[in-house]
Tab-separated table of C-alpha atoms in Angstrom:
chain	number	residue	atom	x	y	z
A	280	UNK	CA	5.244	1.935	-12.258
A	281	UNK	CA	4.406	2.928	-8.398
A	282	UNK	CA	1.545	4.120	-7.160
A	283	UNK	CA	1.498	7.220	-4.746
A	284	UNK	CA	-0.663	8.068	-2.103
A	285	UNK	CA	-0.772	11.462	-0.130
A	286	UNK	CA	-2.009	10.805	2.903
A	287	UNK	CA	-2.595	13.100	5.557
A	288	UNK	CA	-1.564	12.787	9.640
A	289	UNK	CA	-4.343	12.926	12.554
A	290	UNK	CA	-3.715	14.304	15.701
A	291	UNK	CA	-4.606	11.005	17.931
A	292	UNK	CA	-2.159	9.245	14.924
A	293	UNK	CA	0.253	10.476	17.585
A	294	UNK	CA	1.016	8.216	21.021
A	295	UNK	CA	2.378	9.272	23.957
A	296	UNK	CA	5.725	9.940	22.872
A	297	UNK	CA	4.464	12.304	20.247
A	298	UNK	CA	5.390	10.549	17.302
A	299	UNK	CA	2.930	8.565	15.237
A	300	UNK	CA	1.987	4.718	17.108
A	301	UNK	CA	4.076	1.964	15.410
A	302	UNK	CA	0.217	0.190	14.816
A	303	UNK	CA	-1.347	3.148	13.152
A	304	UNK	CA	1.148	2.433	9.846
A	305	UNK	CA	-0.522	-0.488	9.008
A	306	UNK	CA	-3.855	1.858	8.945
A	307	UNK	CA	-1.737	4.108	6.105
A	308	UNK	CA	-1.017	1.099	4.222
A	309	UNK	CA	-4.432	0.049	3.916
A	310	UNK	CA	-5.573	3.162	2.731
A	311	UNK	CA	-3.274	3.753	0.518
A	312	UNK	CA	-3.387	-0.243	-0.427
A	313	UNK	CA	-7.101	0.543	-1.476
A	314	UNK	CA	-6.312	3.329	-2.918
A	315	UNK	CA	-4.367	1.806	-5.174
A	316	UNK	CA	-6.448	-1.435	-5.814
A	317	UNK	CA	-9.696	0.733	-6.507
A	318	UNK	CA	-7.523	2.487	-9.573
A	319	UNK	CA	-6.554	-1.200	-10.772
A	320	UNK	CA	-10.348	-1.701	-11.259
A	321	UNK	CA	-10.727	-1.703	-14.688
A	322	UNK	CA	-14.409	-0.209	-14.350
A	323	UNK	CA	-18.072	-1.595	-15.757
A	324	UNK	CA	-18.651	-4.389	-17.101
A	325	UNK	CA	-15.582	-6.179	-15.841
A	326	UNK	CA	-15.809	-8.179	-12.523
A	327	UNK	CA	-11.760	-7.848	-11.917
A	328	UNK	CA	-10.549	-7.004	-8.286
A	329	UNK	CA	-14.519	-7.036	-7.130
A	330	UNK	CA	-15.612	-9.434	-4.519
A	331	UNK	CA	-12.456	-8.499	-2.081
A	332	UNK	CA	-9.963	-9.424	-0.453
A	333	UNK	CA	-8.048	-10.447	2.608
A	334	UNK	CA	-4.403	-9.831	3.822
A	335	UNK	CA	-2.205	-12.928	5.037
A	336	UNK	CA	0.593	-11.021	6.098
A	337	UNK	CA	2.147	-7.792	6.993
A	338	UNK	CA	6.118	-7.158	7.280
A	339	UNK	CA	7.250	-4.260	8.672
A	340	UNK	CA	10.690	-2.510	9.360
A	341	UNK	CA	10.369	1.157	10.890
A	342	UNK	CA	13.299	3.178	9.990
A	343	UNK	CA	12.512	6.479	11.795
A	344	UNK	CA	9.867	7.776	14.084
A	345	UNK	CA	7.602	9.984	12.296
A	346	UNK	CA	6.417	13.377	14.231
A	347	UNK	CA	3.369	15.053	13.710
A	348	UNK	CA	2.660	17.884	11.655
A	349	UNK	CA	0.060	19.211	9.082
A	350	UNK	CA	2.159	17.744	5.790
A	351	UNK	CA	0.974	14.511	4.377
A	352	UNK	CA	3.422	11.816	4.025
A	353	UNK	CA	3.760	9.290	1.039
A	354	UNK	CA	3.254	5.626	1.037
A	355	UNK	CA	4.572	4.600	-2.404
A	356	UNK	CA	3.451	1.266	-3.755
A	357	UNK	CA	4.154	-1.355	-5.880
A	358	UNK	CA	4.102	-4.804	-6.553
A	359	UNK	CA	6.592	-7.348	-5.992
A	360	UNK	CA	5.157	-10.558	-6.860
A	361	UNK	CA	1.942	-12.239	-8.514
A	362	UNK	CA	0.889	-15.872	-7.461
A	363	UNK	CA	-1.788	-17.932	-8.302
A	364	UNK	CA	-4.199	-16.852	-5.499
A	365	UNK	CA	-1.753	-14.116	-3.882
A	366	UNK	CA	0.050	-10.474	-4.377
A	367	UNK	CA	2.486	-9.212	-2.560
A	368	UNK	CA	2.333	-5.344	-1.994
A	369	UNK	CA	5.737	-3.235	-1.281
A	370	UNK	CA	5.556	0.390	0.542
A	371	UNK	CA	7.084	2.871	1.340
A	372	UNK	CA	6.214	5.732	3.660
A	373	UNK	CA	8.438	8.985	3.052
A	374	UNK	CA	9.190	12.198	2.241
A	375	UNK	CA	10.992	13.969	-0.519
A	376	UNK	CA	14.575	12.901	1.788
A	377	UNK	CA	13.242	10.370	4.403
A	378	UNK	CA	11.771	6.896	4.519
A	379	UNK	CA	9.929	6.278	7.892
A	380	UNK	CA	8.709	2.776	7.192
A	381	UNK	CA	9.344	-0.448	4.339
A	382	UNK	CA	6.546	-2.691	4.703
A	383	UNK	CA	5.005	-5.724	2.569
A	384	UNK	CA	1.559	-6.978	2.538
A	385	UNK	CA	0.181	-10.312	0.994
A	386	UNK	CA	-2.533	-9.994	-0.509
A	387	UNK	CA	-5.163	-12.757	-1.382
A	388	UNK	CA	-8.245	-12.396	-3.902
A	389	UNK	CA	-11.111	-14.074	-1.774
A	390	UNK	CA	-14.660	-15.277	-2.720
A	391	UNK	CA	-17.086	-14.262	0.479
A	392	UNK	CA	-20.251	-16.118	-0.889
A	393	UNK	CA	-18.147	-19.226	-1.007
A	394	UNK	CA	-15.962	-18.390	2.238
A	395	UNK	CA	-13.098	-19.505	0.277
A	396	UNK	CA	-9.423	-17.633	-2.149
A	397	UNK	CA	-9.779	-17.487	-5.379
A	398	UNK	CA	-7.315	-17.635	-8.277
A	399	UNK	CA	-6.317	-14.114	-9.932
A	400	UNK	CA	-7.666	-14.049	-13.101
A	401	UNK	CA	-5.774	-13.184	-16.362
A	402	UNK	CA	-7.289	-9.265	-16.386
A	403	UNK	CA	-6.455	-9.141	-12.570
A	404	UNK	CA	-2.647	-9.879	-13.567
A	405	UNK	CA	-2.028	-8.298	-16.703
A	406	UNK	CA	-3.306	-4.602	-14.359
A	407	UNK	CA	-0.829	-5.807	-11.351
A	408	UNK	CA	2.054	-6.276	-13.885
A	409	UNK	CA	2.323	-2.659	-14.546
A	410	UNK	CA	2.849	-1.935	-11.180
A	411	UNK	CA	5.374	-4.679	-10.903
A	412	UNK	CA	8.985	-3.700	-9.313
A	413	UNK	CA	11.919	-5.931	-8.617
A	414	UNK	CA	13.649	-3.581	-6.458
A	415	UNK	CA	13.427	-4.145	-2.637
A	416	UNK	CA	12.480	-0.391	-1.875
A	417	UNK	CA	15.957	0.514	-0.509
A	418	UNK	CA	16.450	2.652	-3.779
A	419	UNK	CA	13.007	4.398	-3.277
A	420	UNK	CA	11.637	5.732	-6.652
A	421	UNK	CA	14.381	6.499	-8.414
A	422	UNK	CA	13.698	5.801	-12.127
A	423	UNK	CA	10.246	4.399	-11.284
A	424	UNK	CA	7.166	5.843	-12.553
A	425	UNK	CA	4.726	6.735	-10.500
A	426	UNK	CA	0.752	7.248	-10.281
A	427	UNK	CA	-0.411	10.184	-8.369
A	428	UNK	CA	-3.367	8.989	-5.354
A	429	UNK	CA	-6.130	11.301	-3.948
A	430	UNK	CA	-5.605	12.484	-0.966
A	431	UNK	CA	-7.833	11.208	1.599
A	432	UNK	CA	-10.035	13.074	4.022
C-alpha cells in the first residue's frame, strides 16, 4: 500500500527561475513523511512511533522542474526497507502524467531522553510492512494501493 499526500505549492516555493527551488522538495517530503508516520500511529495506549525520529539520509533525483500554480502536487510514499534501528522511505512527487522528483529518506527511530537510536519495535514493523513496496518508483502506482493524506494548510 502507498500513502498519498496532497500537498499544496507556495508562492516563495518558487526561485528565481520561477520554478519551485531544488531545496524546498525535501520540505514536501517531510510533510508528507509526517503525514504519513502520524497515520502509522496506532493511537492511545500504545507508545509505537512516539518519541521521534531523525533522518540519516536523503537521495534525490529531479526529473522535471516543477512550475507554480494553484494545484497541489502528490508525493506518494512507501516503504522500501525495515532494519533494526532504520526505515527507508520512497517518494514520489507527481501528477496524474508527470513525476517531478524520486527521492529516499532513511529514517531512524531515536530516544531524545537518552540522546541515543533505538530498535523498531515489533508493533512499529508489523504497521511499516503494509506500506512495504519492492518496486523502485519508476512504475509509479500502478497496481499499488494507496492511502489518501490531508491536505495541508
Amino acid at each position: 500500500m502507498r500513502h498519498l499526500y496532497s500537498c499544496p505549492l507556495r508562492w516563495s516555493d518558487m526561485d528565481a527561475f520561477g520554478h519551485v527551488n531544488n531545496a524546498v522538495f525535501i520540505r514536501y517530503l517531510e510533510e508528507a513523511r509526517i503525514d504519513f508516520m502520524w497515520r502509522l500511529a496506532p493511537g492511545e495506549g500504545s507508545t509505537s512511533f512516539s518519541g521521534g525520529s531523525v533522518v540519516a539520509r536523503h537521495e534525490i533525483d529531479y526529473v522535471r522542474p516543477l512550475v507554480h500554480r494553484h494545484a497541489p502536487v502528490t508525493v506518494e510514499s512507501w516503504v522500501t526497507k525495515i532494519g533494526a534501528a532504520s526505515m527507508t522511505i520512497a517518494y514520489e512527487i507527481k501528477d496524474e502524467d508527470t513525476v517531478y522528483v524520486r527521492a529516499s529518506t532513511v529514517v531512524v527511530p531515536y530516544d531524545f531522553g537518552a540522546e541515543r537510536p533505538r530498535r523498531i519495535t515489533a508493533e512499529e514493523k508489523s504497521f511499516l510492512k503494509e506500506y512495504m513496496d519492492d518496486a523502485d518508483g519508476a512504475n509509479g502506482s500502478d497496481g499499488a494501493q494507496q492511502q489518501e493524506g490531508a491536505v495541508a494548510a
